Short mmCIF file of C-alpha atoms in Angstrom, two decimals:
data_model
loop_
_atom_site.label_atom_id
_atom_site.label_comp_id
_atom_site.label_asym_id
_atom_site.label_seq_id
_atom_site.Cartn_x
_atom_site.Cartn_y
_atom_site.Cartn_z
CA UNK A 195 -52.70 169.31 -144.26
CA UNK A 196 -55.12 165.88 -144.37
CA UNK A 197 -57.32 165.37 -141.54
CA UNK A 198 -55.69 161.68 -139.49
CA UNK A 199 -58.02 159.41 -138.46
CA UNK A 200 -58.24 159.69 -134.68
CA UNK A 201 -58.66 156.30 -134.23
CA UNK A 202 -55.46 155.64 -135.45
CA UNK A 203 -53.60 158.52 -133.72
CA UNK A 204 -55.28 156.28 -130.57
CA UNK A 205 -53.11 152.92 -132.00
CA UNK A 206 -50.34 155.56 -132.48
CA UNK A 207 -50.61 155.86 -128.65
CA UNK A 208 -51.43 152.68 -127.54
CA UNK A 209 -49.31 151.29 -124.61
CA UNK A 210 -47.60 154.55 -123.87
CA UNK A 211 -47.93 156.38 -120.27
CA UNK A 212 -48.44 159.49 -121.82
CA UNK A 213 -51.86 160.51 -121.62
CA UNK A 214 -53.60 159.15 -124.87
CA UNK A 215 -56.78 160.64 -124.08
CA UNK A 216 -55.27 164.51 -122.59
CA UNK A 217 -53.24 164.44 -126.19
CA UNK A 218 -56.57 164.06 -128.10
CA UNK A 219 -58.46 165.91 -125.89
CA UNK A 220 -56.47 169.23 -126.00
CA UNK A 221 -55.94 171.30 -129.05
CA UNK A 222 -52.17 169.99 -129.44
CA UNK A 223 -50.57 171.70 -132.39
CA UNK A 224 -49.74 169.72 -135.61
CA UNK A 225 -47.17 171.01 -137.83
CA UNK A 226 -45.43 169.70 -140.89
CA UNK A 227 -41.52 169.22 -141.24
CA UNK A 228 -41.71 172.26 -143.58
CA UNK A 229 -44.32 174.12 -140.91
CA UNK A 230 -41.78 173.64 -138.14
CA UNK A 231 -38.97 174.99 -140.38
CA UNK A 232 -41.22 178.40 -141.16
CA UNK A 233 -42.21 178.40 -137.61
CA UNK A 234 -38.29 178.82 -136.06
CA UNK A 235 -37.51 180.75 -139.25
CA UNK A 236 -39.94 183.35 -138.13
CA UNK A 237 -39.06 182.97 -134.19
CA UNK A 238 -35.46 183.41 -135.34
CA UNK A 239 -36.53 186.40 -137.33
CA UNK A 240 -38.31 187.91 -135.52
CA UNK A 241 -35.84 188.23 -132.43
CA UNK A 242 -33.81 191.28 -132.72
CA UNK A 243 -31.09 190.00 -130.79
CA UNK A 244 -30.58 187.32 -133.63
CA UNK A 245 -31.36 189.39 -136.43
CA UNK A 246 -27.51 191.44 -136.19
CA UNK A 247 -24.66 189.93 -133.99
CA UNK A 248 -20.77 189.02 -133.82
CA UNK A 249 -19.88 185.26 -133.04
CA UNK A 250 -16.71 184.32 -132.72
CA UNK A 251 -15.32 180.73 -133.64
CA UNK A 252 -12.85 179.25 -134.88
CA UNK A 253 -12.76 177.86 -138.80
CA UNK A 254 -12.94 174.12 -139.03
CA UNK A 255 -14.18 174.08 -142.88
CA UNK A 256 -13.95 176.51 -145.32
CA UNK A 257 -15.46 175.28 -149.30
CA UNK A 258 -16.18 177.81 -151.99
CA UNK A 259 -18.78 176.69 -154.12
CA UNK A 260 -19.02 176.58 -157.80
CA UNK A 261 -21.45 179.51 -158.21
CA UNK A 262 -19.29 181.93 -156.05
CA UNK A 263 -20.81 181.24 -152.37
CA UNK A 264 -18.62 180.39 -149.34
CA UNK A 265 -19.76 177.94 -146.23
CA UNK A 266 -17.94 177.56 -143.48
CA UNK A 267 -18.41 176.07 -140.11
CA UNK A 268 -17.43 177.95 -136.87
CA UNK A 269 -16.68 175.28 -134.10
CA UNK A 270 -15.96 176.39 -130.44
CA UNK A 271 -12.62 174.89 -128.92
CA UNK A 272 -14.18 174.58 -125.67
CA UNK A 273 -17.37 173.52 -125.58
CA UNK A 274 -16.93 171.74 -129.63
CA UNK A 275 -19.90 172.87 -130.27
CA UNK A 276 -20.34 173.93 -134.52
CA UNK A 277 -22.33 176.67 -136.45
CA UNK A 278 -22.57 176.62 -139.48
CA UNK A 279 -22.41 179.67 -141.91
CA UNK A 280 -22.26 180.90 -145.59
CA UNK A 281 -21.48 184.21 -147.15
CA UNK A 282 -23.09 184.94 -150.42
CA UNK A 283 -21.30 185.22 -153.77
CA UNK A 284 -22.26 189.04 -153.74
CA UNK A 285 -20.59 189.63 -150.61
CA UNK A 286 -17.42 187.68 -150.71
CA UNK A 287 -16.22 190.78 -152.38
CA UNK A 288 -16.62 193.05 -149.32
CA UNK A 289 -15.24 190.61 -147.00
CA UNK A 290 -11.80 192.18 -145.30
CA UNK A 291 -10.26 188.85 -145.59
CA UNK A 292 -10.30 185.24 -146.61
CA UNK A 293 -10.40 182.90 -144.02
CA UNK A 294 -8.38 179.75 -143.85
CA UNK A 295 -8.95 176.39 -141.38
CA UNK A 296 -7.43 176.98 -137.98
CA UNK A 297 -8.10 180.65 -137.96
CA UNK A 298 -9.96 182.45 -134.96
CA UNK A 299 -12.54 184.66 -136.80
CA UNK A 300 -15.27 187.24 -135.91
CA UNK A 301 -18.23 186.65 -138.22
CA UNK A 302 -21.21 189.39 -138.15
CA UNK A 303 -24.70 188.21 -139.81
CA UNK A 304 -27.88 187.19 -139.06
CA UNK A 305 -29.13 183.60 -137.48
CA UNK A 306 -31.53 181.98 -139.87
CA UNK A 307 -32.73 178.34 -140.77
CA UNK A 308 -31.96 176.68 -143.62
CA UNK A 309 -35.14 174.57 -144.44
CA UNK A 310 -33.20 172.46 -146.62
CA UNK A 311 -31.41 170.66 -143.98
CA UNK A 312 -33.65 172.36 -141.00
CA UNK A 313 -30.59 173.17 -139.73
CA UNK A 314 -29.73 176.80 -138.26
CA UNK A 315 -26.75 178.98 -139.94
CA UNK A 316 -25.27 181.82 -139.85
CA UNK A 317 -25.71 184.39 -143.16
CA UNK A 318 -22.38 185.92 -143.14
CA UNK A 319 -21.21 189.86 -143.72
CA UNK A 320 -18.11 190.39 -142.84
CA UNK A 321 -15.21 188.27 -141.20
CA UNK A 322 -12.47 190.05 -139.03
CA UNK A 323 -9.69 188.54 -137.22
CA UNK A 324 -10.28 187.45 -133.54
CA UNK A 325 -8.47 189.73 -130.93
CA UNK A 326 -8.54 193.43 -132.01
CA UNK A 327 -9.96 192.32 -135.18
CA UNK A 328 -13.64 194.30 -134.08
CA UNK A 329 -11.64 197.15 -132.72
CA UNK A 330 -10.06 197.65 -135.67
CA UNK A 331 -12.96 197.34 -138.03
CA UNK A 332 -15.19 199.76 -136.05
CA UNK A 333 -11.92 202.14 -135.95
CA UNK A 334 -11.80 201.97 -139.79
CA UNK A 335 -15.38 202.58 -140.48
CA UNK A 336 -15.58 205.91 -138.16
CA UNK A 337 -12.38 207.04 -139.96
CA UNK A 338 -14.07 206.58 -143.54
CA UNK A 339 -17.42 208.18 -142.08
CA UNK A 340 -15.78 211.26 -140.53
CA UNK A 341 -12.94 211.57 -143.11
CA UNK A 342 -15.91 211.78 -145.94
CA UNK A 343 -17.93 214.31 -143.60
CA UNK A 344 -14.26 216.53 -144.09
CA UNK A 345 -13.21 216.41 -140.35
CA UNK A 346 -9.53 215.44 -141.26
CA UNK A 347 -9.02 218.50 -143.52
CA UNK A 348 -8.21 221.36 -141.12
CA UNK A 349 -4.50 221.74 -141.62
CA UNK A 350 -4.42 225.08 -140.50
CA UNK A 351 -0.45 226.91 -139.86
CA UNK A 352 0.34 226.78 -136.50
CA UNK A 353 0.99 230.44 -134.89
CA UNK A 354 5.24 231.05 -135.47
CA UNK A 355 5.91 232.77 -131.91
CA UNK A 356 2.81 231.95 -130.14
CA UNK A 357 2.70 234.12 -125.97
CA UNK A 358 0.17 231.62 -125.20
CA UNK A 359 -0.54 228.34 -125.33
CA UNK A 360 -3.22 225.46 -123.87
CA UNK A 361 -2.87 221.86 -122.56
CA UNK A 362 -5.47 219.16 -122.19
CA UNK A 363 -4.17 216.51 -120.58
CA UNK A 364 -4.59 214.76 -116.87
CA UNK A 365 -2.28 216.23 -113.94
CA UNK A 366 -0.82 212.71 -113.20
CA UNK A 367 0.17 212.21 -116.78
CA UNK A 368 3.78 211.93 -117.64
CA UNK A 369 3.07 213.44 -120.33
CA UNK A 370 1.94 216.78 -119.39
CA UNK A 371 5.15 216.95 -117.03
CA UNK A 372 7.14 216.37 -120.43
CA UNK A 373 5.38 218.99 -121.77
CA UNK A 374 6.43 221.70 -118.97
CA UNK A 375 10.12 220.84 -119.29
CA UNK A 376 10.12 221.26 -123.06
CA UNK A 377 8.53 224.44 -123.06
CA UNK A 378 10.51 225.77 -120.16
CA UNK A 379 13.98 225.11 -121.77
CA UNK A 380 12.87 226.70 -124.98
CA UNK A 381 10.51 229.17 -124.35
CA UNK A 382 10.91 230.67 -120.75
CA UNK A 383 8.50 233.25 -120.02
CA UNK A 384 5.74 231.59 -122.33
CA UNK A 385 1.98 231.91 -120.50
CA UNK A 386 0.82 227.82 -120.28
CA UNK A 387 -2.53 227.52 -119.57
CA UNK A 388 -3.53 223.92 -117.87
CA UNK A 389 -6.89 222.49 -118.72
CA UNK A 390 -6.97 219.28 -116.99
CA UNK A 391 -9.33 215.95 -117.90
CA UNK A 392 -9.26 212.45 -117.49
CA UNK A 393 -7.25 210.89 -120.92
CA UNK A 394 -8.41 206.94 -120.05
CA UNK A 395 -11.86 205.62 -119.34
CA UNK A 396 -15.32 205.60 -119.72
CA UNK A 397 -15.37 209.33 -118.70
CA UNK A 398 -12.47 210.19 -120.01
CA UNK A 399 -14.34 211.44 -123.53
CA UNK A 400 -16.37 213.39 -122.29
CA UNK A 401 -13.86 214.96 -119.72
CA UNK A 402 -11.78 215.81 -122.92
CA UNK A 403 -14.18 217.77 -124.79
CA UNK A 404 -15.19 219.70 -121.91
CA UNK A 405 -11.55 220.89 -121.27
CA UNK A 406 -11.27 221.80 -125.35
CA UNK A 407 -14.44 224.04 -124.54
CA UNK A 408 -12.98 225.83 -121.79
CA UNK A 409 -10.16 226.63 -123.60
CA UNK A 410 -12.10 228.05 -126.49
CA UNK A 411 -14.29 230.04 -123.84
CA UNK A 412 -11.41 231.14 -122.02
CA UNK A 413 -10.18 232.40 -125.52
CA UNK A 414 -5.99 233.79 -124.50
CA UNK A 415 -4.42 230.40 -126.56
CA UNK A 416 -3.49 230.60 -129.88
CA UNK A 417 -2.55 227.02 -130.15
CA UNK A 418 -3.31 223.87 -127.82
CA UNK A 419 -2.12 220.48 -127.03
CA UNK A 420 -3.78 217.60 -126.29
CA UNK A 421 -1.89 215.27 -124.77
CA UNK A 422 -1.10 211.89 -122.83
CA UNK A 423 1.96 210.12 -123.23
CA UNK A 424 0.96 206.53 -125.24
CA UNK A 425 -0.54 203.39 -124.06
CA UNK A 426 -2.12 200.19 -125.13
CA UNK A 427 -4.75 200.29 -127.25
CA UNK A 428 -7.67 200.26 -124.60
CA UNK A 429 -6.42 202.93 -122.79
CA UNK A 430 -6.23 205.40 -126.18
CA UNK A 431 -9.67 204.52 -126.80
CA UNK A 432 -10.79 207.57 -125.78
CA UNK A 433 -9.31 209.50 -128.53
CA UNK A 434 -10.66 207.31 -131.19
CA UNK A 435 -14.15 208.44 -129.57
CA UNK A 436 -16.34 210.52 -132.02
CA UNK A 437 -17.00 212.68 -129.55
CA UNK A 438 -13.64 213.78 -129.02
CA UNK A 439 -12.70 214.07 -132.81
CA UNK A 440 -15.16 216.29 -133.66
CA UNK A 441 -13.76 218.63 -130.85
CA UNK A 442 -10.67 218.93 -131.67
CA UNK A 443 -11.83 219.33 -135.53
CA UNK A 444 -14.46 221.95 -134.71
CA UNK A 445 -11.99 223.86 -131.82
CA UNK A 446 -11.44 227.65 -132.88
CA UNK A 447 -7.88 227.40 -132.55
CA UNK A 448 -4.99 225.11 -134.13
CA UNK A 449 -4.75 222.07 -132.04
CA UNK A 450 -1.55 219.69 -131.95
CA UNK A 451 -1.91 216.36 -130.05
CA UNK A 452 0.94 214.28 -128.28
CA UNK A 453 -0.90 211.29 -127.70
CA UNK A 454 0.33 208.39 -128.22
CA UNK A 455 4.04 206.69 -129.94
CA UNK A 456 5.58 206.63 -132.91
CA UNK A 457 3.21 203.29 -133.52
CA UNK A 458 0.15 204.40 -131.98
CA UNK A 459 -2.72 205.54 -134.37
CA UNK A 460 -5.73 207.75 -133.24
CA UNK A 461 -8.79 209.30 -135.21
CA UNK A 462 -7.51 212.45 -132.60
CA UNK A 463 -4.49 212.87 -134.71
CA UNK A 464 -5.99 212.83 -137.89
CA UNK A 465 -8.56 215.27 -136.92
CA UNK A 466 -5.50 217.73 -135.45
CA UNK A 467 -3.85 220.52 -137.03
CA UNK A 468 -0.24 218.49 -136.45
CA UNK A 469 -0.03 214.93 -135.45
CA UNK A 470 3.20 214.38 -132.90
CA UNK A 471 4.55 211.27 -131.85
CA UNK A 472 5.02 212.14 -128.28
CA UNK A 473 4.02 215.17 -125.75
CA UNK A 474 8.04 216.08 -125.79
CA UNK A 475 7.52 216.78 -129.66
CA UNK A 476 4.23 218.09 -129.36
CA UNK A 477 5.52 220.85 -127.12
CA UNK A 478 8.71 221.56 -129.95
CA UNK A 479 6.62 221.89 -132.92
CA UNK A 480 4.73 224.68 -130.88
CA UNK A 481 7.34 226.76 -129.76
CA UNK A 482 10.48 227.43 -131.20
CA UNK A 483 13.91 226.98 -129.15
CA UNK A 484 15.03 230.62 -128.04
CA UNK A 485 19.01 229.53 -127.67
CA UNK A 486 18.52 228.14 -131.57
CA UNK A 487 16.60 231.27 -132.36
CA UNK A 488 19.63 233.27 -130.68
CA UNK A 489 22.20 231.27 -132.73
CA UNK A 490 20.38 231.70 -136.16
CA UNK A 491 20.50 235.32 -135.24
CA UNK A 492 24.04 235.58 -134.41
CA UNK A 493 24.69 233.74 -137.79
CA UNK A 494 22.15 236.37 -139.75
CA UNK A 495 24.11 239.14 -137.49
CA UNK A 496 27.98 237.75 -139.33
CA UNK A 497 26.26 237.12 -142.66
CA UNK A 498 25.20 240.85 -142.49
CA UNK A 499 28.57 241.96 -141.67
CA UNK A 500 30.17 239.82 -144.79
CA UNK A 501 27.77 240.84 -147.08
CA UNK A 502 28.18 244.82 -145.64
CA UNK A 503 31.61 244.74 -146.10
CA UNK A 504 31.63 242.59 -149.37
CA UNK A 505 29.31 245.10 -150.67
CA UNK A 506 31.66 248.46 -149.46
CA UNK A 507 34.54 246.47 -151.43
CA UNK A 508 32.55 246.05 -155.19
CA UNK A 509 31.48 250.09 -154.00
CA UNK A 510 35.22 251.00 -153.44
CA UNK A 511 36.05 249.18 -156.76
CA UNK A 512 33.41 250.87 -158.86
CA UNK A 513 34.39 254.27 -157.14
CA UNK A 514 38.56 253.56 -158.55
CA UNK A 515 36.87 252.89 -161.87
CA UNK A 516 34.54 255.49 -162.37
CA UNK A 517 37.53 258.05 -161.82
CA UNK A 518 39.51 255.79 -164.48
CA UNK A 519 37.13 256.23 -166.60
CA UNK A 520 36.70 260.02 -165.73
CA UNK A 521 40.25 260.41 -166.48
CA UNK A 522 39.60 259.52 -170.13
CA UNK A 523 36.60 261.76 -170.77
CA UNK A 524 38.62 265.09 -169.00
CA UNK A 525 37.91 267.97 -171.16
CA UNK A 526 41.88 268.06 -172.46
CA UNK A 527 42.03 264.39 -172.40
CA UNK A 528 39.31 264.65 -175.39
CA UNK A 529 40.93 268.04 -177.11
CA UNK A 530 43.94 265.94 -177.20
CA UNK A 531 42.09 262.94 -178.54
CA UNK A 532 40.01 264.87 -180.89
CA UNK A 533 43.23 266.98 -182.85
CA UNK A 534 45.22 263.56 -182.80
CA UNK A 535 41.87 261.91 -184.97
CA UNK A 536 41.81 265.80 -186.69
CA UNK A 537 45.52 265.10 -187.61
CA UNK A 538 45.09 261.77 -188.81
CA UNK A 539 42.25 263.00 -190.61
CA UNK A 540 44.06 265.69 -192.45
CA UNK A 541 47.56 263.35 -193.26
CA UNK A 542 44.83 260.98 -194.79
CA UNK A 543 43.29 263.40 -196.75
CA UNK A 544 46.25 264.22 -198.37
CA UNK A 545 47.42 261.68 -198.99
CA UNK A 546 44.03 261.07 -200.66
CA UNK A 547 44.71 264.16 -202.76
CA UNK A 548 47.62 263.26 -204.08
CA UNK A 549 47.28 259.57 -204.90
CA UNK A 550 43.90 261.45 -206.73
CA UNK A 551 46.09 263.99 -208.41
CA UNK A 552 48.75 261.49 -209.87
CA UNK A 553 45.84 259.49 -211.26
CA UNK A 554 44.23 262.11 -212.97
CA UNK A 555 47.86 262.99 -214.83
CA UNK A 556 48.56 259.76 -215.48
CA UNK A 557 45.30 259.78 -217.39
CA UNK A 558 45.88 263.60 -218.87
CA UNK A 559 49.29 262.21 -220.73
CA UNK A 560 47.84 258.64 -221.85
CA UNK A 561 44.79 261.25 -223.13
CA UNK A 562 47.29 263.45 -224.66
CA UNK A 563 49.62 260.60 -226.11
CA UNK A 564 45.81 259.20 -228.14
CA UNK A 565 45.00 262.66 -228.93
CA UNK A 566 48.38 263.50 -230.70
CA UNK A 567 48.42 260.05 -232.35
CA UNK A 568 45.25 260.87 -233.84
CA UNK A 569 46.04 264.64 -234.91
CA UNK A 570 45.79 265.43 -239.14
CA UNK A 571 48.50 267.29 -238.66
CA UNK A 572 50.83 264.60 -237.74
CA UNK A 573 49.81 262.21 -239.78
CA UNK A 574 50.89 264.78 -242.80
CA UNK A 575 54.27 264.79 -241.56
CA UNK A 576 54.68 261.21 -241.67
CA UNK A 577 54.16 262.13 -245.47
CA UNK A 578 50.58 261.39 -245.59
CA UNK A 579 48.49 264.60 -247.78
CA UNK A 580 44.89 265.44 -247.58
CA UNK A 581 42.86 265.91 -251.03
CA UNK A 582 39.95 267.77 -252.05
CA UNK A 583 37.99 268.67 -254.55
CA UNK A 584 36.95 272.23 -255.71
CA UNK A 585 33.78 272.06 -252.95
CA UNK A 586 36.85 270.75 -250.13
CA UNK A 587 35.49 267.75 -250.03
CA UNK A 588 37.91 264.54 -248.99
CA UNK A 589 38.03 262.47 -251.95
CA UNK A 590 37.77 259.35 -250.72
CA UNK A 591 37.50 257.48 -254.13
CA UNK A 592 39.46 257.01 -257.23
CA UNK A 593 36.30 257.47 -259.59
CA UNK A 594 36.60 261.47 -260.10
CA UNK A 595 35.64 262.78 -264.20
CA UNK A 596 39.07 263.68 -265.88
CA UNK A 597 40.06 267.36 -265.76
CA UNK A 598 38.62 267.23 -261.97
CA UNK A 599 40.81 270.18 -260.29
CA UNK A 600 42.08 268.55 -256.92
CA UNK A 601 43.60 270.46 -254.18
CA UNK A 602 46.68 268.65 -252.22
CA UNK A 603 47.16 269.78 -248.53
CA UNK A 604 50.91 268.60 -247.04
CA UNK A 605 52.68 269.19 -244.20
CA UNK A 606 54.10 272.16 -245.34
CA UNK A 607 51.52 273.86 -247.90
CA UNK A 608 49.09 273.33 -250.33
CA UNK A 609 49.38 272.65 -254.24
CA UNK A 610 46.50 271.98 -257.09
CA UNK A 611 46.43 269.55 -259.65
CA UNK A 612 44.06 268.18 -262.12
CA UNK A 613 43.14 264.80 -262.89
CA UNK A 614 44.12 263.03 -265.89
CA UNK A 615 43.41 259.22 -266.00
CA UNK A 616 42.22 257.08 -262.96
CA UNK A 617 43.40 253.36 -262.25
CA UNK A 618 41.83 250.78 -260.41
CA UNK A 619 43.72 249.90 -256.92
CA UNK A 620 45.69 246.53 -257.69
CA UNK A 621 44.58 243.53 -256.75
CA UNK A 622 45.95 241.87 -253.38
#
């Protein structure tokens, strides 16, 4: 920075009650607009109760800028006093809502200045909805933190007919009274042991988890309950402690809470073997109801019966056919049977023979009928004569020497003759 002329810081002065000389005397500091800007920046920065907090406002502007960025100012409806604040374009994307004018909004960053305007801001995170918005935040990042660590995956089967059985829950709590009738009208006679703790509070945590232990030390249960009977949300704070999750998730022995309603949510219920909406049903999904188990058996009892006797009638039917059917394979039953098919057998091969027979002489006389058309012998007595020469050769041809001796067989002798002339045959 240029040296000033301390004459005319003494003009600057001039006429003012303010101690001309004292100012130039002592070593007064002198800063630039952009010194005093870094100078609260790094007062601002360094203060670690600045560096990370909540403030809640309500929205009185809300402008998203061209490159991504959102500013906002937070006003207070009391005191009107503003803050301003901006949430970079990278983290508009992890914001769990959008904020609109007129809304009442928890905003978690970091106080800065902006030397720009030498103005302070707020750098924005995350925005939540006033109320139970922080509540509900905090709830939802333990339950991403502990369900990644595994803590809700211990579904293990409850025990069916369980002799003994554990309850955390506090003495004055309707609850645990709701318990005690359940179980009594369905499971008389079951051992209940009673681990009492405080279920609301600043103790009440750490009451709970000592009460799990005991149980697990005292080591008779097979299941427990942990119980209380609903609530607002402050007072089942306890069970979204981490404290108590990891209890119940870690406990040796199936664990079924009955904390809260139908509407309520706890981390305690996730990190239980069964979630139930109230300690009533809590206490029924551990035990089952004797008189219902005493009806199912009555019904199992007549389905027996029906299915005995249903099964002596299809016996008593097969029995009646069986001797049917031994009927037809008796020893005289099958003689019978078997000289009947001999019978039949035999009529059919004679009949066989027969048709075979008169074949075979049908074919002997049409045989005998060709055979006598084609004898010599017959042909001679239709007046037909065989001739041959001196060797008894047929002559076949009329081209024979003259004075050939022939010899004539008829159908009653023989006679010779010689040849005198031969003719051709005439012409047709």
């Amino acid at each position: 920075m240029r040296d000033l002329d301390p004459q005319a810081m003494a003009l600057a002065f001039d006429g003012l009650d303010c101690g001309t000389e004292s100012f130039l005397a002592e070593e007064v500091p002198l800063l630039s607009v952009g010194g005093v800007s870094g100078y609260l920046k790094s007062l601002l920065a360094g203060d670690p109760y600045l560096a990370r907090l909540w403030v809640v406002g309500e929205v009185s502007s809300c402008q998203r800028s061209r490159n991504g960025h959102l500013f906002l100012t937070l006003v207070d409806p009391e005191s009107g006093d503003l803050l301003k604040g901006v949430v970079w374009q990278s983290q508009t994307a992890r914001l769990s809502f959008w904020p609109e004018v007129g809304q009442r909004v928890l905003a978690l960053g970091q106080l800065g200045i902006y030397s720009g305007g030498s103005y302070y801001r707020l750098v924005i995170w995350q925005l939540l909805p006033a109320g139970e918005g922080l509540l509900a935040w905090r709830f939802q990042q333990l339950k991403a933190r502990l369900a990644a660590e595994g803590l809700f995956d211990n579904q293990r089967p409850l025990p069916t007919h369980p002799q003994c059985i554990a309850v955390v829950s506090s003495p004055d709590a309707a609850g645990w009274g709701d318990i005690r009738r359940t179980l009594n009208q369905r499971y008389p006679g079951l051992r209940v042991l009673f681990a009492p703790a405080q279920v609301q509070g600043e103790a009440a945590p750490e009451s709970i988890v000592r009460a799990i232990r005991r149980v697990e030390r005292d080591g008779r249960a097979e299941v427990l309950i942990v119980a209380r009977g609903g609530g607002s949300g402050e007072d089942l704070a306890c069970f979204n402690d981490e404290r108590v999750v990891r209890a119940i998730a870690e406990c040796s022995i199936p664990v079924v809470t009955g904390i809260g309603h139908q509407r309520d949510e706890t981390l305690a219920d996730y990190a239980a073997d069964y979630a139930a909406h109230t300690p009533t049903a809590a206490a029924e999904r551990v035990v089952p109801d004797l008189r219902e188990l005493q009806r199912q058996a009555f019904q199992l009892r007549q389905q027996l019966v029906e299915r005995t006797l249903h099964a002596l009638e299809k016996a008593e039917q097969r029995w009646h056919h069986a001797q049917r059917r031994l009927a037809q394979v008796h020893p005289e039953r099958l003689l019978q049977q078997a000289q009947e098919r001999l019978a039949q057998q035999q009529q059919r091969l004679v009949q066989a023979v027969r048709h075979r027979l008169q074949q075979q002489q049908q074919r002997h006389q049409a045989l005998q009928q060709h055979l006598q058309a084609l004898d010599p012998a017959a042909v001679l007595r239709r007046g037909y004569a065989l001739v041959r020469d001196e060797r008894g050769s047929l002559v076949r041809s009329h081209r024979l020497p003259p004075q050939t001796r022939l010899r004539i067989q008829l159908a009653s002798g023989s006679l010779w003759a010689r040849v005198e002339e031969s003719h051709e045959p005439p012409q047709t």
